[in-house]
CSV table of C-alpha atoms in Angstrom, one decimal:
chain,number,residue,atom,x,y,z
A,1,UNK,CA,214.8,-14.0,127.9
A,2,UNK,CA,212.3,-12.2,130.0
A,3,UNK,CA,214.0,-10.4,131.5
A,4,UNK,CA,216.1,-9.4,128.7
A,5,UNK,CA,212.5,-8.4,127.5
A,6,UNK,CA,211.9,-6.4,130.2
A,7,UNK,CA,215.2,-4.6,130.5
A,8,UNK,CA,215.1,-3.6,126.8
A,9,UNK,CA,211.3,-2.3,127.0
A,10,UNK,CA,212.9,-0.1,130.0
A,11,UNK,CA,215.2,1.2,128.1
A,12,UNK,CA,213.4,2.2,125.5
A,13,UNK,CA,211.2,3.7,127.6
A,14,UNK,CA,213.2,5.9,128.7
A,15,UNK,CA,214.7,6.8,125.8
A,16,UNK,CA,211.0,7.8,124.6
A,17,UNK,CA,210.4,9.9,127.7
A,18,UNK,CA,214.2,11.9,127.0
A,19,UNK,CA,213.2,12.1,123.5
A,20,UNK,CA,209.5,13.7,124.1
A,21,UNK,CA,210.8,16.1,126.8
A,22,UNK,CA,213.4,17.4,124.6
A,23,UNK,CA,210.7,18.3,121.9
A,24,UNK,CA,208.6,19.6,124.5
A,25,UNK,CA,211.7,22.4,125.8
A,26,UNK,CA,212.3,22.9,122.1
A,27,UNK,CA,208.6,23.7,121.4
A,28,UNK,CA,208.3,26.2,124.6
A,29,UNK,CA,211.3,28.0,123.5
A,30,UNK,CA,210.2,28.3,119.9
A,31,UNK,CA,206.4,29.2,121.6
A,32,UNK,CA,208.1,31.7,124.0
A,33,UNK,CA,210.1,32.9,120.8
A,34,UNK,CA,207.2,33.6,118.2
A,35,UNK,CA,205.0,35.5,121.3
A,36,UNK,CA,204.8,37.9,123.5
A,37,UNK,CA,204.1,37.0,127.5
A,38,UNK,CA,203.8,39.0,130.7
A,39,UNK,CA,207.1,38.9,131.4
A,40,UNK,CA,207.9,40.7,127.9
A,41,UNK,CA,206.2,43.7,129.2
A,42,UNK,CA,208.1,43.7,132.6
A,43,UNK,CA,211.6,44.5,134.5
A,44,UNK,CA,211.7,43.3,137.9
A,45,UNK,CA,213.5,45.5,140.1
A,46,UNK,CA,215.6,44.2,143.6
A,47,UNK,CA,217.7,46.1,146.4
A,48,UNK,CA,214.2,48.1,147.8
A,49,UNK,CA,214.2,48.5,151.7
A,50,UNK,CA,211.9,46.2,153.4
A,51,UNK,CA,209.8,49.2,153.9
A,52,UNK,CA,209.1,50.3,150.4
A,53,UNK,CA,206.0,48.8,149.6
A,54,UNK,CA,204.0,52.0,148.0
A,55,UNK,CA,203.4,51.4,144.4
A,56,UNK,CA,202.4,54.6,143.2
A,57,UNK,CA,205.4,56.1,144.5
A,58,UNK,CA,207.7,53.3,143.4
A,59,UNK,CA,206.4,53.8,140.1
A,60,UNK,CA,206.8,57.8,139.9
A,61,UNK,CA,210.2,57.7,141.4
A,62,UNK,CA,211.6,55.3,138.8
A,63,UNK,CA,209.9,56.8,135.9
A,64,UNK,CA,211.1,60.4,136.9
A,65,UNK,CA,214.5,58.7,136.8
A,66,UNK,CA,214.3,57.2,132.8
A,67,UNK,CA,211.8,59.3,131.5
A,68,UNK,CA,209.3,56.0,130.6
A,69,UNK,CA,205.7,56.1,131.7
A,70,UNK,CA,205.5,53.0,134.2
A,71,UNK,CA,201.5,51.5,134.0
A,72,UNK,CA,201.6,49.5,137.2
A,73,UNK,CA,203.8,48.5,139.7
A,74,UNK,CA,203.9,44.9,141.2
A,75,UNK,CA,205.5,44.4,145.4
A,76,UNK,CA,207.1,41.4,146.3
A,77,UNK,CA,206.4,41.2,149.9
A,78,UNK,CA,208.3,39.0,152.6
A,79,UNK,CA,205.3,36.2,154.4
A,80,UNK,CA,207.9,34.3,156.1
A,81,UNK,CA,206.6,36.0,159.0
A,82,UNK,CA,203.0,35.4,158.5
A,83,UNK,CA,203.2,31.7,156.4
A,84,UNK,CA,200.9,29.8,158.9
A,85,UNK,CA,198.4,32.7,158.4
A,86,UNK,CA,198.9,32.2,154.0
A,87,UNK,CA,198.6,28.4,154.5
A,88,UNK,CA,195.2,28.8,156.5
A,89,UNK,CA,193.8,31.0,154.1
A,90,UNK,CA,194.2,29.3,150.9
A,91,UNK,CA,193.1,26.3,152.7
A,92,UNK,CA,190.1,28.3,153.5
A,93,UNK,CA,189.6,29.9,150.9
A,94,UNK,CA,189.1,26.7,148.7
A,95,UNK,CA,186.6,25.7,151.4
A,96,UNK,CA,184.6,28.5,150.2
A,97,UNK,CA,185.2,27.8,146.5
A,98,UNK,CA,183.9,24.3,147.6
A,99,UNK,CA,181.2,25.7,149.3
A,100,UNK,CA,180.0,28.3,146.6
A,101,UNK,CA,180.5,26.6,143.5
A,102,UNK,CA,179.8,22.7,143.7
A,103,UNK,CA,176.9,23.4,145.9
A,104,UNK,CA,178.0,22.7,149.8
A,105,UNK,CA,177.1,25.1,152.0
A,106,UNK,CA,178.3,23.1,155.2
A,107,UNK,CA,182.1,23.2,155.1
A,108,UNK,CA,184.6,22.4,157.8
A,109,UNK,CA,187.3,25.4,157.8
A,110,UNK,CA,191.1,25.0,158.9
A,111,UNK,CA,191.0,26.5,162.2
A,112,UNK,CA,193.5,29.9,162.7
A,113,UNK,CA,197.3,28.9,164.1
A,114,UNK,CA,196.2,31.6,167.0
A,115,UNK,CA,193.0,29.9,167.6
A,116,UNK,CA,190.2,32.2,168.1
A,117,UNK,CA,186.4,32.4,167.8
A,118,UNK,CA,187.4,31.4,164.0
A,119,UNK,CA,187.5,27.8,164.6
A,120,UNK,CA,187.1,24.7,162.3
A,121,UNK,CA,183.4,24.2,162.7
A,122,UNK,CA,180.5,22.8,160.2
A,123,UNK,CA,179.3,26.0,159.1
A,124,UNK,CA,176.0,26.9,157.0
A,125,UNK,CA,175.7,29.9,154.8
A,126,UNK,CA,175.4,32.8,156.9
A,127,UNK,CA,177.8,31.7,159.2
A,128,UNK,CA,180.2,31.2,155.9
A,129,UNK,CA,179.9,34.3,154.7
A,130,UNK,CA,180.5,36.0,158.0
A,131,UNK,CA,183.7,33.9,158.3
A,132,UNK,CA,184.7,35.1,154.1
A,133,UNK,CA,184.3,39.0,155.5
A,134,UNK,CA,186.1,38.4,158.2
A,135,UNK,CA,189.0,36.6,156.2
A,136,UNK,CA,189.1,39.5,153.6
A,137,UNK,CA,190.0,42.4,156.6
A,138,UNK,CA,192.7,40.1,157.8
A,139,UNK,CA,194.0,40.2,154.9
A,140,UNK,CA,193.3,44.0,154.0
A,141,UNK,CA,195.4,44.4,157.1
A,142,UNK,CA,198.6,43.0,155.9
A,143,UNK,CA,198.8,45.8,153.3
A,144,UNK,CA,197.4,48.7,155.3
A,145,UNK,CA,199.9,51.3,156.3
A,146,UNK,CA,200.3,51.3,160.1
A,147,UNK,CA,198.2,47.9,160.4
A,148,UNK,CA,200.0,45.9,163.4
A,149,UNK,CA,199.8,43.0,161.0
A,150,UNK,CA,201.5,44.8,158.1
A,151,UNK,CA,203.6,43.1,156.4
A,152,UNK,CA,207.2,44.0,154.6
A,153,UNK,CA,208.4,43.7,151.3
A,154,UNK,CA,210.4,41.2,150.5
A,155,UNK,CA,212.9,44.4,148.0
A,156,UNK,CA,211.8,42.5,144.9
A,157,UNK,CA,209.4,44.8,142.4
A,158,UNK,CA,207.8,44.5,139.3
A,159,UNK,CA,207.6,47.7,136.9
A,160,UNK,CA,205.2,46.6,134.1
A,161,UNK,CA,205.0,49.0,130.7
A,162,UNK,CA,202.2,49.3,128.3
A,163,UNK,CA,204.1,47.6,125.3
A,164,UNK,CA,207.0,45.7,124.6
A,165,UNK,CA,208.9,48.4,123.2
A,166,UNK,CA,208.1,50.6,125.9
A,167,UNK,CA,209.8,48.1,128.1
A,168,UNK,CA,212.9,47.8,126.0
A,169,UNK,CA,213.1,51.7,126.1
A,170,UNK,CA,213.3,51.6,129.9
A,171,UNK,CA,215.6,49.2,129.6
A,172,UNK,CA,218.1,50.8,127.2
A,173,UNK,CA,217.9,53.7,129.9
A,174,UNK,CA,218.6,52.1,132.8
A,175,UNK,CA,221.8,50.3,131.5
A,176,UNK,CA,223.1,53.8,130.2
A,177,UNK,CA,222.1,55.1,133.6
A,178,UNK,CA,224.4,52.3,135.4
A,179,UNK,CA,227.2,52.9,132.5
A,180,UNK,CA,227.2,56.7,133.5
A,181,UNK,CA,227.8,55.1,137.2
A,182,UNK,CA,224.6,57.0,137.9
A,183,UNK,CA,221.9,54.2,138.4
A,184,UNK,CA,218.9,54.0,139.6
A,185,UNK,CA,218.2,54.3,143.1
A,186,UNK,CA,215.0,54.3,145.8
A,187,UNK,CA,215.5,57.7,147.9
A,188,UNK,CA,213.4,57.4,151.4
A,189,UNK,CA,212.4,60.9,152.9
A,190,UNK,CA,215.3,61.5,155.0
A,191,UNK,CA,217.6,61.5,152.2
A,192,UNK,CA,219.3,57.6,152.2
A,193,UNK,CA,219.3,56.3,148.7
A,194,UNK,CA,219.4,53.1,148.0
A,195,UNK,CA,220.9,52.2,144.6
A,196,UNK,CA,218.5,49.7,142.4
A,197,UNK,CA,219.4,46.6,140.4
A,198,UNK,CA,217.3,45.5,137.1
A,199,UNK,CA,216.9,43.2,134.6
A,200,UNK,CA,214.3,41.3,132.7
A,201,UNK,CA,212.1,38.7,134.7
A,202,UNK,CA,213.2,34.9,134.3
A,203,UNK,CA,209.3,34.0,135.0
A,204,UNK,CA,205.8,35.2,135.0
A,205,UNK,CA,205.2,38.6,137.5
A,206,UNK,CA,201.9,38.0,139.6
């Protein structure tokens, strides 16, 4: 009988859990429905070279193409290359959330995959906020033209528009651009074009 008990109460269990998930995909649907998110103002963008990583000229060279103002443009960049380096520095950097905000100025930091004068050490606040500068121009690096450490874009972008409509305009445009077999396409300055896909974002553009 116990465990007749027991089976049963697992059961229904379960079927609680099925049952509350369900209302919880139907309510985000009917949410995502009835309001507008970031991803309504956005179409993301995919086939860019590696090297494309300029957003202003992104921008300009796609609006010139559909005749829609563009607001901002978001890269996608490729940090395959550099993932020990991310890791590290969001490690780090919530040692210095720790350290700023609950009050401990002596933090131990993740020491660099490179090694380096940059190593985990007890730290007080001067030497933490030498550490913080010198974690910013690391990363300034990774997005400054030339830099060594530059890094590439991974040929996902991000065009955001100032309204919804706005969005849906470019949108309309750039289907009857690809229905005309013209497109849309990234031209480099030699003169290689590189035709553009599109399409509304499945999730949230960062």
């Amino acid at each position: 009988r116990l465990s007749r008990t027991a089976l049963f109460l697992w059961l229904a269990s379960l079927a609680i859990m099925l049952v509350h998930a369900w209302f919880q995909l139907k309510h985000a649907r009917w949410f995502e429905s009835q309001h507008l998110t970031m991803k309504d103002f956005a179409l993301v963008l995919s086939g860019l070279p590696p090297h494309v990583t300029d957003e202003k000229m992104l921008a300009e060279c796609i609006s010139r193409q559909i005749g829609e103002d563009i607001r901002a443009v978001s890269i996608g960049y490729d940090v395959t290359s550099c993932w020990n380096e991310v890791e590290t520095l969001l490690d780090r950097h919530l040692a210095y959330c720790d350290a700023q905000f609950c009050g401990h100025p002596d933090v131990g930091l993740r020491p660099w995959p490179q090694g380096g004068s940059r190593d985990s050490e007890m730290l007080g606040p001067l030497a933490l906020q030498r550490n913080m500068e010198q974690d910013r121009k690391w990363v300034q690096d990774w997005f400054r033209p030339g830099s060594s450490r530059e890094i590439q874009g991974s040929g996902f972008a991000w065009a955001v528009f100032s309204s919804h409509r706005d969005r849906d305009e470019a949108l309309h445009k750039m289907l009857a651009l690809e229905k005309d077999r013209r497109g849309i396409h990234w031209c480099d300055a030699d003169g290689t074009c590189h035709p553009l896909d599109f399409g509304i974002p499945r999730c949230e553009p960062t």
